[in-house]
Short mmCIF file of C-alpha atoms in Angstrom, two decimals:
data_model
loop_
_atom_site.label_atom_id
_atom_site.label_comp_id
_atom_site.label_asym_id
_atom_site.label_seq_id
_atom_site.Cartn_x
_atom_site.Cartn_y
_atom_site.Cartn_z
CA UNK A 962 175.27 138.48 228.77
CA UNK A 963 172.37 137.16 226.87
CA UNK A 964 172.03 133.61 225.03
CA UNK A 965 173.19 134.91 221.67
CA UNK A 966 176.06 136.00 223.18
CA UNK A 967 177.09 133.51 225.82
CA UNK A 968 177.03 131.22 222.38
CA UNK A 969 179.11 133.42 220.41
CA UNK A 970 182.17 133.33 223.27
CA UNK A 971 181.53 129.73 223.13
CA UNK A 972 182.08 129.49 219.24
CA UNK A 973 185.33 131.31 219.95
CA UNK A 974 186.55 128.18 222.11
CA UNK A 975 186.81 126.47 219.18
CA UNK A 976 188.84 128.69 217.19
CA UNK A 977 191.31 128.88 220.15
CA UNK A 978 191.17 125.02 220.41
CA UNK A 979 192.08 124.89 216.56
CA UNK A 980 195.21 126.85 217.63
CA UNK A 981 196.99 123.84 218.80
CA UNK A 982 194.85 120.73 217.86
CA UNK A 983 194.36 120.53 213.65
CA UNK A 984 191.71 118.94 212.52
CA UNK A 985 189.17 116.11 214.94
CA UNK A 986 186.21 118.90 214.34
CA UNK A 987 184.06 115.87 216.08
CA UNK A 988 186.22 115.39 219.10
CA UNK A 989 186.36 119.13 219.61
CA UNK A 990 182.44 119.16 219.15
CA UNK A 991 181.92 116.54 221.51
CA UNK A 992 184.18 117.58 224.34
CA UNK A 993 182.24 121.22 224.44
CA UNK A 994 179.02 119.00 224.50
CA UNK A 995 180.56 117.12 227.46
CA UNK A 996 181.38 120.47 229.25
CA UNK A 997 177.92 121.74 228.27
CA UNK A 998 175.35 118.87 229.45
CA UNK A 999 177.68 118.12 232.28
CA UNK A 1000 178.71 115.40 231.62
CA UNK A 1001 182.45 113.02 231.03
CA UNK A 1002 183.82 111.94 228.31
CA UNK A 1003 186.15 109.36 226.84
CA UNK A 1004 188.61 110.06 224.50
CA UNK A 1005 189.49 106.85 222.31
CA UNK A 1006 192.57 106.29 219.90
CA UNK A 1007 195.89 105.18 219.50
CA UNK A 1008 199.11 106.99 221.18
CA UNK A 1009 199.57 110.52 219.49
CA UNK A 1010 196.43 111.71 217.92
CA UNK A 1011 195.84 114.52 220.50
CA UNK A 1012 193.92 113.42 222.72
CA UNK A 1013 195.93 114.75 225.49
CA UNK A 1014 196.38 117.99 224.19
CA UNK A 1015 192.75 118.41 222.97
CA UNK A 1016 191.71 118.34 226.49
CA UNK A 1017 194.54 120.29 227.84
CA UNK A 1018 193.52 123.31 225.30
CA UNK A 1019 189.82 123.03 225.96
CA UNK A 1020 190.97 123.43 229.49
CA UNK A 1021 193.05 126.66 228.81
CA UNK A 1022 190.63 128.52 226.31
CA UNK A 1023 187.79 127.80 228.84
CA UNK A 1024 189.96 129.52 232.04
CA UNK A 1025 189.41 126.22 233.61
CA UNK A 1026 192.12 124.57 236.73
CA UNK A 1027 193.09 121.38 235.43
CA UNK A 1028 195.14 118.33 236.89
CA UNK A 1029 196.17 115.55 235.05
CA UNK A 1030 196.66 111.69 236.39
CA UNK A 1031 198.54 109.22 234.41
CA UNK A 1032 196.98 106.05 235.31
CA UNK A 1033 199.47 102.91 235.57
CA UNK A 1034 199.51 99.34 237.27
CA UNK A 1035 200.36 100.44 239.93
CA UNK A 1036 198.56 103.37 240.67
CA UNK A 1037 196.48 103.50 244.31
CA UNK A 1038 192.98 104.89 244.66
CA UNK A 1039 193.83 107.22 247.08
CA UNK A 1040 196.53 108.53 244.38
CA UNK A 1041 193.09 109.87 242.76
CA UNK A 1042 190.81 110.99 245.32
CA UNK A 1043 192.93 111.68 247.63
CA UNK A 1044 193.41 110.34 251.45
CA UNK A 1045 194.10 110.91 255.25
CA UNK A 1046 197.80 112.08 256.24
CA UNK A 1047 198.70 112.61 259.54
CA UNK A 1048 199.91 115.91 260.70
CA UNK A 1049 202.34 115.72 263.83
CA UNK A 1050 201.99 118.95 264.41
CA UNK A 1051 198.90 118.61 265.62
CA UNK A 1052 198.12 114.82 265.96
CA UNK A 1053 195.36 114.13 263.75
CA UNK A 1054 194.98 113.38 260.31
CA UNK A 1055 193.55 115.95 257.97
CA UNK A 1056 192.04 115.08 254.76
CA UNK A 1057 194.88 115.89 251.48
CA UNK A 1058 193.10 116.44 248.37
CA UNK A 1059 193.58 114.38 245.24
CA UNK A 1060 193.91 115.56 241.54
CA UNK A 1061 190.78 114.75 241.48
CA UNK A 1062 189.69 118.28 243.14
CA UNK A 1063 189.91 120.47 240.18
CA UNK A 1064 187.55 121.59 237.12
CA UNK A 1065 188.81 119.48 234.26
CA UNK A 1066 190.48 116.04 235.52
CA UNK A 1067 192.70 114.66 232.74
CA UNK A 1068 192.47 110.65 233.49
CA UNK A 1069 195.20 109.63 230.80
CA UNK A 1070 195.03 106.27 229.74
CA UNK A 1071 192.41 105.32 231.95
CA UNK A 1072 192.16 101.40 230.60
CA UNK A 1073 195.93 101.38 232.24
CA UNK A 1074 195.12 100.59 235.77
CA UNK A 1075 193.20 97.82 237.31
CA UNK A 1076 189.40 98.31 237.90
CA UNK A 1077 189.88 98.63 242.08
CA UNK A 1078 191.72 102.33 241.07
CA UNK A 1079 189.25 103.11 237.75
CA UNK A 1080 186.48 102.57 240.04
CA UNK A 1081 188.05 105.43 242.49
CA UNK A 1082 186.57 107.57 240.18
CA UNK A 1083 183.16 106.47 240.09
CA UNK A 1084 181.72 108.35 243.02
CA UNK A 1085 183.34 111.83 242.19
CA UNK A 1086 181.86 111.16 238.20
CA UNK A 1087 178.32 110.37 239.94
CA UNK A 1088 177.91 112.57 243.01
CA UNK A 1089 180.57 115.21 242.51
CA UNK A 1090 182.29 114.38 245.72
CA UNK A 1091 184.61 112.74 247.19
CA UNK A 1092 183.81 110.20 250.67
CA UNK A 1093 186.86 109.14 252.93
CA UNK A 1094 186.62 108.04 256.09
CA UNK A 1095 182.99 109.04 256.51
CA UNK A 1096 184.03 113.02 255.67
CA UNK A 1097 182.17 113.95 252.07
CA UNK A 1098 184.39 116.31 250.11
CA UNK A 1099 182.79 118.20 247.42
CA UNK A 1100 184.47 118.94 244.32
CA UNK A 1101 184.81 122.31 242.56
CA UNK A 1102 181.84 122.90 240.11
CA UNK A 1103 182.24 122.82 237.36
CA UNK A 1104 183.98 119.17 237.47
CA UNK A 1105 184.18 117.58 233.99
CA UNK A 1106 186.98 114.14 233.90
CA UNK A 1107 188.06 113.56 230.17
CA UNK A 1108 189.34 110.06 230.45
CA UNK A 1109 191.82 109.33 227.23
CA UNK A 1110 192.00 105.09 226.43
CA UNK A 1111 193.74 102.94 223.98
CA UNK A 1112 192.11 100.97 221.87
CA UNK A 1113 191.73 97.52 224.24
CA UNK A 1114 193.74 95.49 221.49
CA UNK A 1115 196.74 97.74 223.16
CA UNK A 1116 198.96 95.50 225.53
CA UNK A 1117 198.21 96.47 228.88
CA UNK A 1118 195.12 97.49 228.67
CA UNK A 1119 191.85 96.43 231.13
CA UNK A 1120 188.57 96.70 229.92
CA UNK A 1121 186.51 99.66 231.53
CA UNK A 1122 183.83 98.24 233.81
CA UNK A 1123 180.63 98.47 232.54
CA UNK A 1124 179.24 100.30 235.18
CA UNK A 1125 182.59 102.90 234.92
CA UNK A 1126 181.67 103.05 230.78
CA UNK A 1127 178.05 103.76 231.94
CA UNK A 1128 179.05 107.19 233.92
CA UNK A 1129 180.86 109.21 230.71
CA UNK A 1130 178.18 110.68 228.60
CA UNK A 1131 180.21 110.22 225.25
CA UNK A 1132 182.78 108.30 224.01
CA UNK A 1133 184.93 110.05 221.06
CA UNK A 1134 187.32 108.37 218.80
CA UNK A 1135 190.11 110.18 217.24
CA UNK A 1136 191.43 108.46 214.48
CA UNK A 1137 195.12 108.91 212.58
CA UNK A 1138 194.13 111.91 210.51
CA UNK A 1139 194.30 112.75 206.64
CA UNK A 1140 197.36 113.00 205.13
CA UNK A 1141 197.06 117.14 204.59
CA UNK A 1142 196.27 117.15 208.14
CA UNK A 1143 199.52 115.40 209.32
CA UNK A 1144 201.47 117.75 207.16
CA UNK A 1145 199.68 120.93 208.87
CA UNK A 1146 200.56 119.38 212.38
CA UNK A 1147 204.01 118.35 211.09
CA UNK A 1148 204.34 122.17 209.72
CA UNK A 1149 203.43 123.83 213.44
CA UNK A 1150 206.24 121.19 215.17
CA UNK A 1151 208.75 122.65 212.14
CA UNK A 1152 208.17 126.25 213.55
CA UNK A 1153 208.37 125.74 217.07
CA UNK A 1154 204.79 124.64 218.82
CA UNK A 1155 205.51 122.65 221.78
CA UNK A 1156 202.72 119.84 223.05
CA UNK A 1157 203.84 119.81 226.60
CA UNK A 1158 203.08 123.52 226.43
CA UNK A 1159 199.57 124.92 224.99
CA UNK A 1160 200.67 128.49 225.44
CA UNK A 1161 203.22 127.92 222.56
CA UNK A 1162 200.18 127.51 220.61
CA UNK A 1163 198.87 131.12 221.65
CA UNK A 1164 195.80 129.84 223.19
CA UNK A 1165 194.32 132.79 224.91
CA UNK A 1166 191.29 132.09 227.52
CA UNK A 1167 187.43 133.05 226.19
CA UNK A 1168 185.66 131.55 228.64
CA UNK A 1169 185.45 131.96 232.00
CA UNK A 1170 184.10 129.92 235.02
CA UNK A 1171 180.45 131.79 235.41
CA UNK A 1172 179.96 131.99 231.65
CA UNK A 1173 180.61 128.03 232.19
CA UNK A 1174 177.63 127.82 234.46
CA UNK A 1175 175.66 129.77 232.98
CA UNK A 1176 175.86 127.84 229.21
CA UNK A 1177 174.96 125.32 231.54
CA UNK A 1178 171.99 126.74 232.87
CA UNK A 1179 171.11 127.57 229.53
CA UNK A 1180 171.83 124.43 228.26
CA UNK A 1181 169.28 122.53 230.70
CA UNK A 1182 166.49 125.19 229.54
CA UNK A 1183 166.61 123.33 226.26
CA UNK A 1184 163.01 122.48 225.01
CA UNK A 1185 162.04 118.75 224.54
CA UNK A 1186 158.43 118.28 222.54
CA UNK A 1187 156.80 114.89 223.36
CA UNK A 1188 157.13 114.12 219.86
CA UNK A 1189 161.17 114.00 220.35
CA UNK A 1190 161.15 112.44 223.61
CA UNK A 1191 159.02 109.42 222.40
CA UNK A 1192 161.50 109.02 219.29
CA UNK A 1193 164.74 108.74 221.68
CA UNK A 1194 162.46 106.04 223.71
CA UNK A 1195 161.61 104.04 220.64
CA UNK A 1196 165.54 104.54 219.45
CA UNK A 1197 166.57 102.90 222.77
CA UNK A 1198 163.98 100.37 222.57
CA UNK A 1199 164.70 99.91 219.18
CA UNK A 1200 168.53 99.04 220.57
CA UNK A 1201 167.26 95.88 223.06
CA UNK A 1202 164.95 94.75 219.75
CA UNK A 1203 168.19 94.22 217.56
CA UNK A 1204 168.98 90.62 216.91
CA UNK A 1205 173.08 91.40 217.09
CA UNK A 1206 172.83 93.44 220.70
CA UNK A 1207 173.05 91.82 223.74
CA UNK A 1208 172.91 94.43 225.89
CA UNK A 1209 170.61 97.53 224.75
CA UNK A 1210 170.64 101.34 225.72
CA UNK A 1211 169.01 101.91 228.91
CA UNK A 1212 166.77 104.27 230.33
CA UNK A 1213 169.47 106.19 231.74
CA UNK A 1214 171.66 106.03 228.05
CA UNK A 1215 168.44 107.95 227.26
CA UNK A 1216 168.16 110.19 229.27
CA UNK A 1217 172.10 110.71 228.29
CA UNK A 1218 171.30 111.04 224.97
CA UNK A 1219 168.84 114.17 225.43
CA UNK A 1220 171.24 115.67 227.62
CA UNK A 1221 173.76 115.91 224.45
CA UNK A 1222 170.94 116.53 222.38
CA UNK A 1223 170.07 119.76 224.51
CA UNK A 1224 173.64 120.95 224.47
CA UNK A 1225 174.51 120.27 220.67
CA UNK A 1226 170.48 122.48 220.16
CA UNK A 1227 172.26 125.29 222.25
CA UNK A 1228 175.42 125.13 220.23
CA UNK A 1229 174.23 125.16 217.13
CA UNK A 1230 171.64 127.87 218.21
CA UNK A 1231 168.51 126.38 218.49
CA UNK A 1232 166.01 126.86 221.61
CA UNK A 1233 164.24 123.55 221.36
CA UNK A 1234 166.00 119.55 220.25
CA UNK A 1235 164.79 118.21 216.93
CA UNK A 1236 164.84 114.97 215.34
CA UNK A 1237 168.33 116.06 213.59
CA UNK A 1238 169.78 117.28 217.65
CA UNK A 1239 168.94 113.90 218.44
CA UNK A 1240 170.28 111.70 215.39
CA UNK A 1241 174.01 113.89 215.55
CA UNK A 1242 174.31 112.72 219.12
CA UNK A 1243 173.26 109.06 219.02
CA UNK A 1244 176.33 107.25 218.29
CA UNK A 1245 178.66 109.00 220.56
CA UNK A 1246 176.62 109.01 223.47
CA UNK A 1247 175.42 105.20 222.91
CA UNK A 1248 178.33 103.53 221.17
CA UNK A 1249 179.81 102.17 224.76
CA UNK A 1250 176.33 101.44 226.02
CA UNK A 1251 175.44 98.88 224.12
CA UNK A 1252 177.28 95.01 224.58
CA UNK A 1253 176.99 93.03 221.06
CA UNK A 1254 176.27 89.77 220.94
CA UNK A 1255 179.12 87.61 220.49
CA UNK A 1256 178.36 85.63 216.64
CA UNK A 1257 177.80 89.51 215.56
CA UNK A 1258 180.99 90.29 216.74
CA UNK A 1259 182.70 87.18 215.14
CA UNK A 1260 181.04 88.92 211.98
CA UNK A 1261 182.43 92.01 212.41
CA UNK A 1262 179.65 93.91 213.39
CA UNK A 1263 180.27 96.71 215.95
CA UNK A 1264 178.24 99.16 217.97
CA UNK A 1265 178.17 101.92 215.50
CA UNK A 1266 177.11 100.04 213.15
CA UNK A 1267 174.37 98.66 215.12
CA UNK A 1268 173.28 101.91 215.95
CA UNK A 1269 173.59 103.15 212.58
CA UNK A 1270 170.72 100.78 211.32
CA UNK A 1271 168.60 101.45 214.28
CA UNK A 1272 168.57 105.14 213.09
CA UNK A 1273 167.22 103.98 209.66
CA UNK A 1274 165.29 101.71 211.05
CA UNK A 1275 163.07 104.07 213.74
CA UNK A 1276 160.16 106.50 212.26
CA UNK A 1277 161.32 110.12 212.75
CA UNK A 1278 158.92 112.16 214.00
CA UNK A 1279 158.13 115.32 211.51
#
């Protein structure tokens, strides 16, 4: 299958996505972008925008196993990755795999659970496996964890560590939607679609695990001029410059940033980023990066906004 193609069955994930999620065209965009540059993804709102089931139906129109974890107080880390059981069969203590040993790891409500069990998943994010006991476990490829949050004003809720916020590529927010959008979702619950169950939805798979890998592949064959490298180093510089940021982009938010860039190019059928590849990914992929200084914040200023004004603010290359 060539790249024209492999592109085309990838447009068709959306249209099966559509099936059961209405509306969030950006969420949907950046969870294939995730998939695509390899990378994980936070899904931010409040309870019942469809968050869960946007990743569930990603999941099935992409052929993909899936496992989900609902993260709670009480949750262990071992309830993620997995741990040692002993067998008395045979005396010794074989390694049982977590729900963490699939392709697409649902981590609901992630900001639910203390940091010592969030941070359980900071290994398998980073170095796609899993270490107990001295054993390494590798995890299936592809492995993509779409971590769903409430906003932190939520009761309950623990702020992400900032070096757990650092590992997802994007964060998304899905907000409540339109009010001709509610309707259409109120109209498929009136005739009989089920959330619990994306098959009610008619959500057929498109996309199988090679063609995965190999958008992948494609993906990382993505041009970069020098031109459009040096803007995306003067945008994160740009970032530590700002009087109301604390805490700029880093090199590695960079280098996250022309990862997305390189998979929204492939998307949208392009061989080589541009300027524009660049400027569509920006706020997703830096909005939990940065750390705003607190009088901004007492102002009301927040990271996209910051980041909005850094675009305007940074020559674009031509």
């Amino acid at each position: 299958m060539d790249g024209t193609d492999l592109r085309a069955v990838f447009g068709a994930v959306r249209a099966e996505v559509a099936k059961a999620v209405v509306g969030q065209e950006g969420a949907v965009s950046g969870m294939m972008v995730g998939v695509l540059a390899q990378g994980h993804v936070l899904l931010e709102g409040v309870p019942g925008v469809a968050k869960t089931l946007l990743v569930r139906s990603l999941a099935a129109a992409m052929s993909l196993d899936t496992k989900r974890i609902q993260f709670t107080p009480d949750l262990m880390p071992g309830d993620v990755t997995g741990s040692l059981v002993y067998d008395a069969s045979t005396g010794t203590f074989p390694f049982r795999e977590g729900p963490v040993f699939t392709n697409v790891l649902l981590a609901d409500e992630i900001n639910r659970t203390p940091p010592k069990t969030q941070s359980a998943l900071l290994e398998a994010m980073e170095e796609r496996q899993v270490s107990v006991d001295g054993g390494a476990h590798p995890l299936p490829d592809p492995f993509f964890v779409a971590a769903t949050m409430n906003p932190i004003e939520f009761e309950g809720t623990y702020t992400l560590p900032e070096a757990q916020l650092d590992r997802f590529l994007m964060k998304l927010t899905m907000d409540i939607p339109p009010r001709d959008v509610e309707f259409q979702v109120l109209r498929r619950h009136a005739d009989g679609f089920v959330a619990r169950d994306v098959s009610s939805a008619g959500i057929v798979p498109v996309v199988d695990r090679s063609q995965v890998l190999a958008a992948q592949r494609a993906v990382r064959g993505v041009a970069a001029r020098d031109d459009v490298l040096a803007y995306v180093v003067d945008l994160a510089r740009a970032t530590r410059a700002a009087p109301s940021v604390r805490v700029g982009v880093s090199p590695r938010g960079a280098t996250a940033l022309l990862a997305a860039a390189k998979a929204w190019a492939w998307m949208t059928g392009a061989d080589a980023i541009t300027p524009d590849h660049v400027q569509a990914m920006l706020v997703p992929v830096w909005r939990h990066r940065l750390r705003v200084a607190p009088d901004a914040e007492l102002e009301g200023v927040g990271a996209d906004a910051v980041l909005r004004q850094v675009l305007q603010q940074v020559r674009v290359p031509i």
